[in-house]
CSV table of C-alpha atoms in Angstrom, one decimal:
chain,number,residue,atom,x,y,z
A,68,MET,CA,11.4,-65.8,29.7
A,69,ALA,CA,13.2,-62.6,29.0
A,70,LYS,CA,14.0,-61.5,32.5
A,71,SER,CA,14.5,-57.7,32.2
A,72,VAL,CA,14.0,-54.8,28.9
A,73,TYR,CA,16.5,-52.8,27.2
A,74,ILE,CA,15.2,-49.3,25.4
A,75,HIS,CA,17.1,-47.4,23.6
A,76,ILE,CA,16.3,-43.4,22.1
A,77,PRO,CA,18.8,-42.6,19.7
A,78,PHE,CA,19.1,-38.7,20.3
A,79,CYS,CA,21.0,-36.1,21.6
A,80,VAL,CA,21.7,-32.5,22.1
A,81,ARG,CA,25.3,-32.9,21.0
A,82,ILE,CA,27.0,-36.0,20.0
A,83,CYS,CA,29.8,-36.7,22.2
A,84,THR,CA,34.0,-37.1,20.6
A,85,TYR,CA,33.9,-40.5,22.7
A,86,CYS,CA,30.6,-42.1,21.9
A,87,ASP,CA,30.2,-45.0,19.1
A,88,PHE,CA,26.8,-46.0,20.4
A,89,ASN,CA,23.9,-46.0,17.9
A,90,LYS,CA,22.8,-41.7,18.2
A,91,PHE,CA,22.0,-38.8,16.7
A,92,TYR,CA,21.5,-34.8,16.5
A,93,ILE,CA,18.0,-34.7,17.7
A,94,ALA,CA,17.6,-31.5,15.7
A,95,ASN,CA,15.1,-32.4,12.4
A,96,GLN,CA,15.3,-36.0,13.9
A,97,PRO,CA,11.3,-37.4,13.8
A,98,VAL,CA,11.3,-38.1,16.9
A,99,ASP,CA,7.7,-38.4,18.0
A,100,GLU,CA,7.0,-40.5,14.9
A,101,TYR,CA,9.6,-42.8,16.4
A,102,LEU,CA,8.7,-43.2,19.5
A,103,ASP,CA,5.0,-44.6,18.5
A,104,CYS,CA,7.2,-47.3,16.5
A,105,LEU,CA,9.3,-47.6,19.4
A,106,ILE,CA,5.7,-48.3,21.5
A,107,ASP,CA,4.7,-50.2,19.3
A,108,GLU,CA,8.1,-52.4,19.0
A,109,MET,CA,7.7,-52.8,23.1
A,110,SER,CA,3.9,-54.3,22.3
A,111,THR,CA,5.4,-57.2,20.3
A,112,ARG,CA,6.9,-58.8,23.9
A,113,LYS,CA,6.3,-61.9,25.4
A,114,ASP,CA,6.3,-60.7,28.7
A,115,LYS,CA,4.6,-58.5,31.2
A,116,VAL,CA,7.0,-58.6,34.6
A,117,VAL,CA,10.4,-58.2,34.1
A,118,GLU,CA,12.8,-57.3,37.1
A,119,THR,CA,14.3,-54.3,35.5
A,120,ILE,CA,13.6,-51.8,32.6
A,121,PHE,CA,16.6,-49.5,31.6
A,122,VAL,CA,15.9,-46.4,29.1
A,123,GLY,CA,19.9,-45.2,27.4
A,124,GLY,CA,21.2,-43.7,24.6
A,125,GLY,CA,21.3,-41.2,22.9
A,126,THR,CA,20.5,-40.0,25.9
A,127,PRO,CA,16.7,-40.1,27.2
A,128,THR,CA,16.5,-36.9,28.5
A,129,ALA,CA,16.5,-35.2,25.5
A,130,LEU,CA,13.3,-35.6,25.0
A,131,SER,CA,11.1,-33.4,26.1
A,132,VAL,CA,8.7,-33.5,28.7
A,133,VAL,CA,6.1,-33.7,26.7
A,134,GLN,CA,7.9,-36.5,24.9
A,135,LEU,CA,9.2,-38.1,28.0
A,136,GLU,CA,5.7,-38.4,29.3
A,137,LYS,CA,4.4,-39.7,26.2
A,138,LEU,CA,7.3,-42.8,26.4
A,139,LEU,CA,7.2,-43.7,30.6
A,140,LYS,CA,3.2,-44.1,29.6
A,141,ALA,CA,4.2,-46.7,27.4
A,142,ILE,CA,6.3,-48.4,29.5
A,143,ASN,CA,4.2,-48.7,32.8
A,144,ASP,CA,0.8,-49.5,30.7
A,145,LEU,CA,2.9,-52.6,28.6
A,146,PHE,CA,5.6,-53.5,31.4
A,147,THR,CA,5.2,-54.6,35.4
A,148,VAL,CA,8.8,-53.5,36.7
A,149,THR,CA,9.3,-54.9,40.1
A,150,ALA,CA,12.7,-54.1,40.1
A,151,GLU,CA,14.9,-52.2,39.4
A,152,TYR,CA,13.6,-48.9,36.9
A,153,THR,CA,17.0,-46.8,35.3
A,154,PHE,CA,17.0,-43.9,33.3
A,155,GLU,CA,19.6,-42.6,31.6
A,156,ALA,CA,20.5,-38.6,32.1
A,157,ASN,CA,23.0,-36.7,30.8
A,158,PRO,CA,22.8,-33.5,34.0
A,159,ASP,CA,22.2,-30.0,32.2
A,160,GLU,CA,19.3,-31.2,30.8
A,161,LEU,CA,18.1,-33.4,34.6
A,162,THR,CA,15.6,-30.5,35.2
A,163,GLU,CA,12.8,-30.4,37.8
A,164,GLU,CA,9.8,-31.3,35.9
A,165,LYS,CA,11.6,-34.2,34.4
A,166,ILE,CA,13.0,-35.8,37.2
A,167,LYS,CA,9.0,-35.6,39.8
A,168,LEU,CA,7.7,-36.6,36.0
A,169,LEU,CA,10.8,-40.1,36.1
A,170,LYS,CA,9.2,-40.1,39.5
A,171,ALA,CA,5.8,-39.5,39.4
A,172,TYR,CA,6.2,-42.8,36.7
A,173,GLY,CA,8.6,-45.1,39.1
A,174,VAL,CA,11.5,-44.3,37.7
A,175,ASN,CA,14.0,-45.7,40.9
A,176,ARG,CA,17.1,-45.2,39.4
A,177,LEU,CA,19.5,-42.8,37.0
A,178,SER,CA,22.3,-43.2,36.0
A,179,LEU,CA,23.8,-39.7,35.1
A,180,GLY,CA,26.7,-39.0,32.3
A,181,VAL,CA,29.2,-37.2,34.0
A,182,GLN,CA,32.6,-38.6,32.5
A,183,THR,CA,34.7,-35.3,34.8
A,184,PHE,CA,33.9,-32.6,36.8
A,185,ASP,CA,37.3,-30.8,34.8
A,186,ASP,CA,35.2,-28.2,33.1
A,187,GLU,CA,38.6,-28.8,30.0
A,188,LEU,CA,38.0,-32.3,29.7
A,189,LEU,CA,34.9,-31.8,29.1
A,190,LYS,CA,34.5,-29.6,26.3
A,191,VAL,CA,37.2,-32.1,25.0
A,192,LEU,CA,34.4,-34.6,25.5
A,193,GLY,CA,32.2,-32.5,24.3
A,194,ARG,CA,30.1,-32.8,27.3
A,195,THR,CA,27.1,-30.2,27.1
A,196,HIS,CA,27.2,-29.7,30.8
A,197,GLN,CA,29.4,-28.7,33.5
A,198,SER,CA,31.1,-29.7,36.7
A,199,ASP,CA,28.5,-27.8,38.2
A,200,ASP,CA,25.4,-28.8,37.1
A,201,ILE,CA,25.8,-32.4,37.8
A,202,GLU,CA,26.1,-31.3,42.1
A,203,LYS,CA,22.7,-29.1,41.3
A,204,ALA,CA,21.6,-33.3,39.5
A,205,VAL,CA,22.3,-35.2,42.6
A,206,LYS,CA,20.5,-33.2,45.2
A,207,LEU,CA,17.6,-32.7,42.4
A,208,SER,CA,17.5,-36.4,42.6
A,209,ARG,CA,17.5,-36.3,46.1
A,210,LYS,CA,15.8,-33.7,47.0
A,211,HIS,CA,12.1,-35.7,45.3
A,212,ASN,CA,13.6,-39.1,46.5
A,213,ILE,CA,15.3,-41.1,43.0
A,214,GLY,CA,16.1,-44.3,45.4
A,215,SER,CA,19.7,-45.0,43.5
A,216,VAL,CA,22.6,-42.7,42.2
A,217,SER,CA,24.9,-43.4,39.8
A,218,LEU,CA,27.5,-41.5,38.3
A,219,ASP,CA,29.6,-43.1,35.1
A,220,LEU,CA,33.5,-41.6,35.2
A,221,MET,CA,36.1,-42.2,32.9
A,222,PHE,CA,40.0,-41.6,32.2
A,223,HIS,CA,43.0,-42.5,30.3
A,224,LEU,CA,41.8,-39.5,28.8
A,225,PRO,CA,43.4,-37.6,25.8
A,226,GLY,CA,45.4,-34.6,28.2
A,227,GLN,CA,43.7,-35.8,31.7
A,228,THR,CA,46.3,-36.3,34.0
A,229,ILE,CA,46.6,-38.9,37.5
A,230,GLU,CA,45.4,-35.4,39.9
A,231,GLN,CA,42.3,-34.4,37.0
A,232,PHE,CA,41.1,-38.8,37.9
A,233,ASP,CA,41.7,-38.5,41.6
A,234,ASP,CA,39.7,-34.8,42.1
A,235,SER,CA,36.9,-35.5,40.1
A,236,LEU,CA,36.5,-39.6,42.2
A,237,ASN,CA,37.1,-37.4,45.0
A,238,LYS,CA,34.4,-34.7,43.8
A,239,ALA,CA,31.7,-37.8,42.9
A,240,LEU,CA,32.7,-39.5,46.6
A,241,SER,CA,31.8,-35.9,48.5
A,242,LEU,CA,28.2,-36.4,46.7
A,243,ASP,CA,27.7,-39.7,48.6
A,244,ILE,CA,26.1,-41.2,45.2
A,245,ASP,CA,24.5,-44.5,45.2
A,246,HIS,CA,27.2,-46.0,42.9
A,247,ILE,CA,30.3,-45.1,40.3
A,248,SER,CA,30.9,-47.0,37.2
A,249,SER,CA,34.3,-46.0,35.4
A,250,TYR,CA,35.7,-47.3,32.8
A,251,ALA,CA,39.1,-46.4,30.4
A,252,LEU,CA,38.8,-44.3,27.2
A,253,ILE,CA,38.8,-46.7,23.9
A,254,LEU,CA,39.4,-45.5,21.0
A,255,GLU,CA,35.6,-46.5,18.7
A,256,PRO,CA,35.9,-46.8,15.4
A,257,LYS,CA,33.3,-44.0,13.8
A,258,THR,CA,33.8,-41.7,16.6
A,259,GLN,CA,35.4,-38.0,16.8
A,260,PHE,CA,38.1,-39.0,18.7
A,261,TYR,CA,39.3,-42.4,16.8
A,262,ASN,CA,39.0,-40.0,12.9
A,263,LEU,CA,41.9,-36.5,15.1
A,264,TYR,CA,43.7,-40.1,16.7
A,265,ARG,CA,44.3,-41.5,13.4
A,266,LYS,CA,45.3,-38.2,12.2
A,267,GLY,CA,47.6,-38.0,14.4
A,268,LYS,CA,45.8,-35.5,16.1
A,269,LEU,CA,45.1,-36.8,19.5
A,270,LYS,CA,47.2,-37.9,22.1
A,271,LEU,CA,45.9,-41.0,24.6
A,272,PRO,CA,48.3,-40.7,28.6
A,273,ASN,CA,49.9,-44.2,27.6
A,274,GLU,CA,49.2,-47.9,29.3
A,275,ASP,CA,51.1,-47.3,32.2
A,276,LEU,CA,49.8,-44.5,33.5
A,277,GLY,CA,46.1,-45.4,32.7
A,278,GLU,CA,47.2,-48.7,34.4
A,279,GLU,CA,48.1,-46.7,37.3
A,280,MET,CA,44.6,-44.1,37.4
A,281,TYR,CA,43.4,-47.3,37.7
A,282,GLN,CA,44.6,-49.2,40.8
A,283,LEU,CA,44.0,-45.7,42.4
A,284,LEU,CA,40.2,-45.8,41.2
A,285,GLN,CA,40.2,-48.9,43.3
A,286,LYS,CA,42.2,-47.6,46.4
A,287,LYS,CA,39.8,-44.6,46.7
A,288,MET,CA,36.3,-46.9,46.4
A,289,LYS,CA,37.8,-49.2,48.6
A,290,SER,CA,38.1,-46.5,51.5
A,291,SER,CA,35.3,-45.0,50.6
A,292,HIS,CA,30.7,-45.9,51.3
A,293,LEU,CA,31.2,-47.9,48.0
A,294,ASN,CA,32.1,-51.6,47.3
A,295,GLN,CA,34.4,-53.4,44.2
A,296,TYR,CA,31.0,-55.6,42.8
A,297,GLU,CA,32.3,-55.4,38.5
A,298,ILE,CA,35.9,-54.6,37.5
A,299,SER,CA,34.6,-51.3,36.1
A,300,ASN,CA,31.8,-50.7,39.8
A,301,PHE,CA,31.1,-50.1,42.7
A,302,SER,CA,28.3,-49.2,44.3
A,303,ARG,CA,26.7,-48.6,48.5
A,304,THR,CA,25.3,-52.6,49.2
A,305,GLY,CA,21.1,-53.2,47.9
A,306,HIS,CA,23.0,-50.5,44.6
A,307,GLU,CA,24.4,-52.8,42.6
A,308,SER,CA,22.8,-52.2,39.1
A,309,LEU,CA,21.0,-54.8,38.9
A,310,HIS,CA,19.9,-54.8,35.2
A,311,ASN,CA,24.3,-54.5,34.4
A,312,LYS,CA,24.2,-58.2,36.1
A,313,VAL,CA,21.7,-60.0,33.4
A,314,TYR,CA,24.4,-59.1,30.9
A,315,TRP,CA,26.9,-60.1,33.1
A,316,LYS,CA,25.3,-63.3,34.3
A,317,ASN,CA,24.3,-63.9,30.6
A,318,GLU,CA,20.4,-64.0,31.3
A,319,GLU,CA,17.8,-62.9,28.3
A,320,TYR,CA,16.7,-59.7,28.0
A,321,TYR,CA,14.5,-58.1,25.1
A,322,GLY,CA,16.7,-54.8,23.3
A,323,PHE,CA,13.6,-52.0,21.5
A,324,GLY,CA,15.1,-49.2,19.8
A,325,ALA,CA,16.7,-48.8,16.9
A,326,GLY,CA,20.5,-50.0,16.7
A,327,ALA,CA,19.4,-51.9,20.3
A,328,HIS,CA,19.7,-55.9,21.2
A,329,GLY,CA,18.6,-58.0,22.5
A,330,TYR,CA,18.4,-61.8,23.5
A,331,VAL,CA,16.0,-63.8,24.0
A,332,ASP,CA,14.8,-67.9,22.9
A,333,GLY,CA,18.0,-68.5,23.0
A,334,ILE,CA,18.7,-65.8,20.6
A,335,ARG,CA,21.0,-62.3,20.4
A,336,TYR,CA,20.0,-59.8,18.2
A,337,SER,CA,20.1,-56.8,17.0
A,338,ASN,CA,17.7,-54.1,15.3
A,339,ILE,CA,18.6,-51.2,12.4
A,340,ASN,CA,20.9,-48.7,13.6
A,341,PRO,CA,19.0,-45.8,11.6
A,342,VAL,CA,16.6,-43.9,12.6
A,343,ASN,CA,13.8,-43.6,9.7
A,344,GLN,CA,15.0,-47.2,8.5
A,345,TYR,CA,13.9,-48.3,12.1
A,346,ILE,CA,10.9,-46.3,11.7
A,347,LYS,CA,9.6,-47.0,7.5
A,348,LYS,CA,10.3,-51.5,9.2
A,349,LEU,CA,7.9,-50.6,11.8
A,350,THR,CA,5.3,-48.3,9.8
A,351,ASN,CA,5.0,-51.2,7.4
A,352,LYS,CA,4.1,-53.9,10.5
A,353,GLU,CA,8.3,-55.1,9.8
A,354,MET,CA,10.3,-56.4,12.8
A,355,PRO,CA,13.0,-54.1,12.8
A,356,ILE,CA,15.7,-56.5,13.3
A,357,LEU,CA,19.4,-56.1,11.3
A,358,GLN,CA,20.3,-59.8,12.0
A,359,ASN,CA,19.9,-62.6,14.8
A,360,SER,CA,22.3,-65.4,14.9
A,361,LYS,CA,21.5,-68.8,17.5
A,362,VAL,CA,24.0,-68.6,20.1
A,363,SER,CA,25.9,-72.0,20.6
A,364,ILE,CA,26.5,-74.1,23.7
A,365,LYS,CA,29.9,-73.2,23.0
A,366,GLU,CA,28.9,-69.7,22.4
A,367,GLN,CA,27.1,-69.5,26.5
A,368,MET,CA,30.0,-71.2,28.0
A,369,GLU,CA,32.5,-68.5,26.3
A,370,GLU,CA,30.0,-65.9,27.1
A,371,GLU,CA,29.3,-67.5,30.9
A,372,MET,CA,33.5,-67.4,31.6
A,373,PHE,CA,33.8,-64.0,29.9
A,374,LEU,CA,30.6,-62.4,31.3
A,375,GLY,CA,30.8,-63.7,34.5
A,376,LEU,CA,34.7,-63.5,35.0
A,377,ARG,CA,33.9,-59.7,35.2
A,378,MET,CA,32.3,-59.8,38.7
A,379,THR,CA,34.2,-60.1,41.5
A,380,GLU,CA,32.6,-62.5,42.8
A,381,GLY,CA,33.0,-64.7,39.8
A,382,VAL,CA,32.1,-67.6,38.0
A,383,SER,CA,29.6,-70.2,40.2
A,384,LYS,CA,31.5,-73.4,38.9
A,385,ILE,CA,28.2,-74.8,40.4
A,386,LYS,CA,26.2,-72.8,38.3
A,387,PHE,CA,28.3,-73.6,34.8
A,388,GLN,CA,28.1,-77.1,35.5
A,389,ASN,CA,24.3,-76.8,36.3
A,390,LYS,CA,23.8,-74.9,32.7
A,391,PHE,CA,26.4,-77.3,30.4
A,392,ASN,CA,26.9,-80.6,32.0
A,393,GLN,CA,30.3,-80.1,32.7
A,394,SER,CA,32.2,-78.8,34.9
A,395,ILE,CA,35.2,-75.4,34.5
A,396,GLU,CA,38.1,-77.8,34.6
A,397,ASP,CA,36.3,-80.8,31.4
A,398,VAL,CA,36.0,-77.3,29.1
A,399,PHE,CA,38.8,-75.6,30.0
A,400,GLY,CA,40.7,-77.0,32.2
A,401,GLU,CA,44.1,-76.1,30.9
A,402,ASP,CA,43.9,-72.7,30.0
A,403,VAL,CA,42.4,-72.2,33.7
A,404,LYS,CA,45.2,-73.5,35.7
A,405,GLU,CA,47.5,-71.1,34.0
A,406,LEU,CA,45.7,-68.9,35.0
A,407,ILE,CA,45.9,-70.2,38.0
A,408,ASN,CA,49.5,-70.5,38.6
A,409,ASN,CA,49.9,-67.2,36.2
A,410,GLU,CA,48.2,-65.2,40.0
A,411,LEU,CA,46.3,-64.1,37.5
A,412,LEU,CA,43.0,-66.6,38.3
A,413,ILE,CA,41.6,-67.2,42.2
A,414,ASP,CA,40.4,-70.7,42.6
A,415,ASN,CA,37.9,-70.7,46.2
A,416,ASN,CA,36.8,-74.6,45.3
A,417,ASP,CA,32.5,-73.1,44.5
A,418,TYR,CA,34.2,-70.0,42.8
A,419,LEU,CA,36.9,-68.3,39.7
A,420,TYR,CA,37.7,-64.9,39.3
A,421,LEU,CA,39.7,-62.5,38.4
A,422,SER,CA,43.2,-61.7,41.2
A,423,LYS,CA,43.5,-57.8,41.6
A,424,ARG,CA,46.0,-58.2,38.7
A,425,GLY,CA,43.6,-60.4,36.6
A,426,GLN,CA,41.5,-56.6,37.2
A,427,ILE,CA,43.9,-54.7,35.0
A,428,ILE,CA,44.5,-57.0,32.5
A,429,GLY,CA,40.7,-58.2,32.0
A,430,ASN,CA,40.8,-58.4,28.2
A,431,GLU,CA,43.7,-60.6,28.0
A,432,VAL,CA,42.4,-63.4,30.8
A,433,PHE,CA,38.9,-62.8,29.1
A,434,GLU,CA,40.8,-64.3,26.0
A,435,ARG,CA,41.5,-67.1,27.3
A,436,PHE,CA,38.3,-68.1,27.2
A,437,LEU,CA,37.6,-68.0,23.0
A,438,LEU,CA,36.9,-72.0,22.1
A,439,SER,CA,38.9,-72.2,19.2
């Protein structure tokens, strides 16, 4: 049984310079036809009752009020959410009318794509909002009793100083929000940043500064009202992202929409990316699947480790044993020993989890759990 639902809205008012998600400039797009087909795809699900729903993009709040209500009504007709219902939003698009609509249809968590509070860096990132819009969006969310508000912040940005990142962290914490997700910039192919970098027109801070920024992030959060529960995520107690935990715990979920990914009945699948092709498939009463693959036991064990180790609690040794009828030591014994000896991994008898140093170079640790 899939515990969660991810819904993809691939439209944006502006395309950000760093983004590699499936997205399209919303002007002249067949948005209404897309929503009709998305609703048709969601109608094929097996499970009506789910724990979490996450509506992401693109930018879901790029939809008009009428389009947004159409989507919200369809989701309510098709699913019952028992725990967490999240919408991604851009601060400048989160009008009072849209917030009231989201609240009326049961959305209890907002994830705001803030990235930085520095207006010059926001321009570099291609964002449409300014720092003042962030405070307005948070205040409106509080005014209408949205249960949980999360901010996304980025670091290791072109031209970003540690002082600028420190200032963004201070401003985010001053808003008394419930959750922060903070990631270092990764240059992904097919992004504007990647193309500029290849042409020698984009300079990134050095890796040492990136590590220093991450350590500053951990230090700031440790002295704040937010607790670290994953490598890049910090929350008030009871405000962890339950939807993202489904991914990190390697549990199953539906993915709906152009370019969405899902994991159901042991099969990982991805939908086709182009909006017109997605619409054509569903109009012809066909599923919009681009590819799917049965996840082998070997792959499940790998994923159990490198996804689970992202969480500060780590990977449960008992859960691994019960799930695969083998212990972690049976499968990954030598690598686990070496990582513990190198003080990158800690074993408290019940869980394996990353040390502070292991969190900084997490990707190097995760690679050790890819079976040859």
